[in-house]
Amino acid sequence: MIESTVEIGKAASILKLLGDKTRLTMVKLLNNHDCCVCEFVEIFKMSQPAISQHLRKLKDAGVVRENRRGQWIIYSLNQESDYYPLVQNVLDHLPSQDYLLTELEEQGLRISCE
Amino acid sequence: MIESTVEIGKAASILKLLGDKTRLTMVKLLNNHDCCVCEFVEIFKMSQPAISQHLRKLKDAGVVRENRRGQWIIYSLNQESDYYPLVQNVLDHLPSQDYLLTELEEQGLRISCE
DNA sequence: TTAATATATAACGATTTACTTATATACGTA
DNA sequence: TACGTATATAAGTAAATCGTTATATATTAA
């Protein structure tokens, strides 16, 4: 049962953000594990600025949060967001993407930000 | 509880479609009432081709269906779609948009396709 | 058959998007 | 302090998006 609704224009803007495969996969991964930028760079085989820009959009919308830990910035899902219940429900429909992190670990690339 | 998941690329494409306020509102309305193109034209104060193009995208993705009734084409949510559970869950987070149809009715414009 | 109405398609333009490369900033360490 | 690593920002570009107007198609009714 849904506790409260999200204004439809706001909802559309969140869904637009999630309507990109890269960002949607990021958010799905963050649902289980906090990640740093460098991990996403490896996973998506995309330039660091491209990853950074996706994360900024998600952060600006309040979907994710960042926490600096030394020279790394760790991203996590913002569970306090008004949109969190919507995002969570969407994620429930997606298969786990954790194999991407497993692959990274097998390459020994996960350790980079721990 | 979710019965089955949607491949993440497909999910992203559906969310992208829903990530437009006009289309999201259309789908929310269709969740309660079948509608024809001319009703949407009145509601969104947008050209008929613009409405037609939004509906085509939704139809191509399998989210909605069309049924001709005389000279009108009635659109409805496609409950048989693999994406229907996802769409339905998203819609649950939105406030009803039925006031748009009420307004239409008050203007006497709803009768046009009945 | 002709006209009117409802809808779809085509062609086009302004804006947005999602990358890229180059550069700036922040932190840790020698 | 100076250097290396992690991340962010700036600037530019190709492609996608969402609207428009003009036109085509389909149905109904005179």
Tab-separated table of N, CA and C (backbone and C1' of nucleotides) in Angstrom, chain D:
chain	number	residue	atom	x	y	z
D	1	DT	P	53.331	24.946	-0.124
D	1	DT	O5'	54.710	25.456	-0.674
D	1	DT	C5'	55.937	24.974	-0.001
D	1	DT	C4'	56.492	23.782	-0.764
D	1	DT	C3'	55.853	23.535	-2.141
D	1	DT	O3'	56.874	23.426	-3.123
D	1	DT	C1'	55.824	21.531	-0.844
D	2	DA	P	56.488	23.602	-4.671
D	2	DA	O5'	56.531	22.147	-5.296
D	2	DA	C5'	57.596	21.260	-4.945
D	2	DA	C4'	57.185	19.865	-5.350
D	2	DA	C3'	56.380	19.825	-6.654
D	2	DA	O3'	56.836	18.718	-7.423
D	2	DA	C1'	55.136	18.814	-4.929
D	3	DC	P	56.219	18.414	-8.895
D	3	DC	O5'	55.550	16.985	-8.713
D	3	DC	C5'	56.270	15.953	-8.032
D	3	DC	C4'	55.313	14.815	-7.758
D	3	DC	C3'	54.436	14.445	-8.959
D	3	DC	O3'	54.424	13.031	-9.071
D	3	DC	C1'	53.082	14.865	-7.074
D	4	DG	P	53.796	12.345	-10.411
D	4	DG	O5'	52.620	11.466	-9.802
D	4	DG	C5'	52.901	10.568	-8.710
D	4	DG	C4'	51.586	10.055	-8.176
D	4	DG	C3'	50.597	9.637	-9.271
D	4	DG	O3'	49.989	8.414	-8.878
D	4	DG	C1'	49.607	11.298	-7.903
D	5	DT	P	48.980	7.643	-9.850
D	5	DT	O5'	47.582	7.804	-9.108
D	5	DT	C5'	47.488	7.464	-7.735
D	5	DT	C4'	46.146	7.938	-7.217
D	5	DT	C3'	44.966	7.576	-8.132
D	5	DT	O3'	43.955	6.997	-7.336
D	5	DT	C1'	44.930	9.873	-7.598
D	6	DA	P	42.608	6.417	-7.983
D	6	DA	O5'	41.569	7.560	-7.602
D	6	DA	C5'	41.251	7.778	-6.222
D	6	DA	C4'	40.159	8.816	-6.152
D	6	DA	C3'	38.973	8.561	-7.091
D	6	DA	O3'	37.767	8.669	-6.342
D	6	DA	C1'	39.855	10.740	-7.449
D	7	DT	P	36.355	8.427	-7.032
D	7	DT	O5'	36.000	9.921	-7.468
D	7	DT	C5'	35.785	10.897	-6.451
D	7	DT	C4'	35.605	12.260	-7.062
D	7	DT	C3'	34.436	12.386	-8.042
D	7	DT	O3'	33.429	13.150	-7.400
D	7	DT	C1'	36.355	13.589	-8.774
D	8	DA	P	32.138	13.663	-8.161
D	8	DA	O5'	32.588	15.083	-8.722
D	8	DA	C5'	33.062	16.074	-7.817
D	8	DA	C4'	33.258	17.388	-8.556
D	8	DA	C3'	32.061	17.822	-9.393
D	8	DA	O3'	31.834	19.198	-9.101
D	8	DA	C1'	34.009	17.750	-10.757
D	9	DT	P	30.616	19.974	-9.753
D	9	DT	O5'	31.312	20.725	-10.981
D	9	DT	C5'	32.345	21.658	-10.714
D	9	DT	C4'	32.881	22.177	-12.026
D	9	DT	C3'	31.818	22.731	-12.978
D	9	DT	O3'	32.248	24.036	-13.330
D	9	DT	C1'	33.280	21.274	-14.113
D	10	DA	P	31.352	24.965	-14.268
D	10	DA	O5'	32.104	24.897	-15.677
D	10	DA	C5'	33.524	25.039	-15.702
D	10	DA	C4'	33.993	25.092	-17.142
D	10	DA	C3'	32.983	25.670	-18.131
D	10	DA	O3'	33.708	26.456	-19.058
D	10	DA	C1'	33.546	23.464	-18.787
D	11	DA	P	32.951	27.406	-20.088
D	11	DA	O5'	33.190	26.660	-21.481
D	11	DA	C5'	34.478	26.106	-21.765
D	11	DA	C4'	34.392	25.250	-23.015
D	11	DA	C3'	33.327	25.711	-24.018
D	11	DA	O3'	33.898	25.609	-25.317
D	11	DA	C1'	32.981	23.458	-23.499
D	12	DG	P	33.169	26.218	-26.626
D	12	DG	O5'	32.965	24.918	-27.529
D	12	DG	C5'	34.063	24.032	-27.736
D	12	DG	C4'	33.538	22.703	-28.210
D	12	DG	C3'	32.466	22.811	-29.312
D	12	DG	O3'	32.839	21.983	-30.391
D	12	DG	C1'	31.764	21.341	-27.609
D	13	DT	P	32.036	22.039	-31.808
D	13	DT	O5'	31.321	20.614	-31.875
D	13	DT	C5'	32.061	19.435	-31.543
D	13	DT	C4'	31.128	18.242	-31.638
D	13	DT	C3'	30.041	18.399	-32.706
D	13	DT	O3'	29.805	17.131	-33.286
D	13	DT	C1'	29.041	18.001	-30.638
D	14	DA	P	29.310	16.999	-34.780
D	14	DA	O5'	28.580	15.590	-34.769
D	14	DA	C5'	29.157	14.508	-34.024
D	14	DA	C4'	28.045	13.604	-33.554
D	14	DA	C3'	26.941	13.375	-34.590
D	14	DA	O3'	26.573	12.000	-34.541
D	14	DA	C1'	26.016	14.362	-32.636
D	15	DA	P	25.386	11.433	-35.452
D	15	DA	O5'	24.218	11.244	-34.400
D	15	DA	C5'	24.493	10.609	-33.160
D	15	DA	C4'	23.263	10.697	-32.287
D	15	DA	C3'	21.957	10.361	-33.009
D	15	DA	O3'	21.256	9.464	-32.172
D	15	DA	C1'	21.777	12.468	-31.949
D	16	DA	P	19.831	8.799	-32.547
D	16	DA	O5'	18.880	9.414	-31.436
D	16	DA	C5'	19.315	9.393	-30.079
D	16	DA	C4'	18.361	10.218	-29.240
D	16	DA	C3'	16.887	9.927	-29.502
D	16	DA	O3'	16.265	9.829	-28.231
D	16	DA	C1'	17.325	12.244	-29.798
D	17	DT	P	14.686	9.463	-28.106
D	17	DT	O5'	14.065	10.908	-27.846
D	17	DT	C5'	14.609	11.706	-26.803
D	17	DT	C4'	13.816	12.996	-26.740
D	17	DT	C3'	12.308	12.792	-26.952
D	17	DT	O3'	11.644	13.428	-25.869
D	17	DT	C1'	13.127	14.520	-28.345
D	18	DC	P	10.081	13.167	-25.543
D	18	DC	O5'	9.423	14.529	-26.027
D	18	DC	C5'	9.827	15.767	-25.443
D	18	DC	C4'	9.203	16.897	-26.246
D	18	DC	C3'	7.736	16.630	-26.597
D	18	DC	O3'	6.969	17.811	-26.349
D	18	DC	C1'	8.957	17.140	-28.537
D	19	DG	P	5.343	17.680	-26.166
D	19	DG	O5'	4.747	18.612	-27.269
D	19	DG	C5'	4.600	19.931	-27.336
D	19	DG	C4'	5.237	20.594	-28.523
D	19	DG	C3'	4.365	20.806	-29.750
D	19	DG	O3'	3.477	21.890	-29.549
D	19	DG	C1'	6.589	20.288	-30.372
D	20	DT	P	2.115	21.981	-30.341
D	20	DT	O5'	2.573	22.606	-31.750
D	20	DT	C5'	3.271	23.847	-31.809
D	20	DT	C4'	3.853	24.034	-33.209
D	20	DT	C3'	2.822	23.921	-34.323
D	20	DT	O3'	2.341	25.217	-34.663
D	20	DT	C1'	4.773	22.610	-34.832
D	21	DT	P	0.974	25.298	-35.477
D	21	DT	O5'	1.410	24.925	-36.973
D	21	DT	C5'	2.350	25.721	-37.677
D	21	DT	C4'	2.561	25.140	-39.074
D	21	DT	C3'	1.281	25.042	-39.914
D	21	DT	O3'	1.594	25.373	-41.280
D	21	DT	C1'	2.224	22.888	-39.670
D	22	DA	P	0.405	25.407	-42.375
D	22	DA	O5'	0.654	24.043	-43.175
D	22	DA	C5'	1.946	23.777	-43.705
D	22	DA	C4'	1.912	22.460	-44.464
D	22	DA	C3'	0.661	22.267	-45.337
D	22	DA	O3'	1.061	21.666	-46.580
D	22	DA	C1'	0.826	20.490	-43.796
D	23	DT	P	-0.050	21.309	-47.696
D	23	DT	O5'	-0.293	19.755	-47.441
D	23	DT	C5'	0.834	18.878	-47.529
D	23	DT	C4'	0.389	17.480	-47.164
D	23	DT	C3'	-0.797	16.953	-47.965
D	23	DT	O3'	-0.433	15.698	-48.498
D	23	DT	C1'	-1.089	16.530	-45.682
D	24	DA	P	-1.366	14.955	-49.589
D	24	DA	O5'	-1.669	13.568	-48.853
D	24	DA	C5'	-0.569	12.803	-48.352
D	24	DA	C4'	-1.109	11.704	-47.478
D	24	DA	C3'	-2.250	10.906	-48.105
D	24	DA	O3'	-1.992	9.531	-47.882
D	24	DA	C1'	-2.915	11.731	-46.004
D	25	DT	P	-2.910	8.427	-48.612
D	25	DT	O5'	-3.820	7.872	-47.432
D	25	DT	C5'	-3.195	7.333	-46.262
D	25	DT	C4'	-4.259	7.054	-45.237
D	25	DT	C3'	-5.456	6.266	-45.765
D	25	DT	O3'	-5.631	5.169	-44.911
D	25	DT	C1'	-6.185	8.138	-44.552
D	26	DA	P	-6.673	3.977	-45.263
D	26	DA	O5'	-7.846	4.243	-44.232
D	26	DA	C5'	-7.566	4.250	-42.835
D	26	DA	C4'	-8.836	4.613	-42.098
D	26	DA	C3'	-10.075	3.890	-42.625
D	26	DA	O3'	-10.810	3.446	-41.497
D	26	DA	C1'	-10.444	6.215	-42.619
D	27	DT	P	-11.926	2.297	-41.655
D	27	DT	O5'	-13.249	3.074	-41.197
D	27	DT	C5'	-13.290	3.665	-39.901
D	27	DT	C4'	-14.328	4.759	-39.902
D	27	DT	C3'	-15.721	4.320	-40.359
D	27	DT	O3'	-16.569	4.326	-39.226
D	27	DT	C1'	-15.121	6.455	-41.206
D	28	DT	P	-18.105	3.923	-39.293
D	28	DT	O5'	-18.823	5.316	-39.559
D	28	DT	C5'	-18.649	6.377	-38.613
D	28	DT	C4'	-19.484	7.568	-39.051
D	28	DT	C3'	-20.910	7.206	-39.482
D	28	DT	O3'	-21.809	8.046	-38.762
D	28	DT	C1'	-19.836	8.500	-41.170
D	29	DA	P	-23.375	7.913	-38.931
D	29	DA	O5'	-23.683	9.129	-39.916
D	29	DA	C5'	-23.124	10.411	-39.642
D	29	DA	C4'	-23.526	11.367	-40.766
D	29	DA	C3'	-24.957	11.160	-41.263
D	29	DA	O3'	-25.458	12.437	-41.658
D	29	DA	C1'	-23.498	10.855	-43.047
D	30	DA	P	-27.003	12.657	-41.769
D	30	DA	O5'	-27.106	13.617	-43.039
D	30	DA	C5'	-26.279	14.774	-43.124
D	30	DA	C4'	-26.105	15.181	-44.582
D	30	DA	C3'	-27.421	15.202	-45.382
D	30	DA	O3'	-27.514	16.421	-46.117
D	30	DA	C1'	-25.831	13.816	-46.473
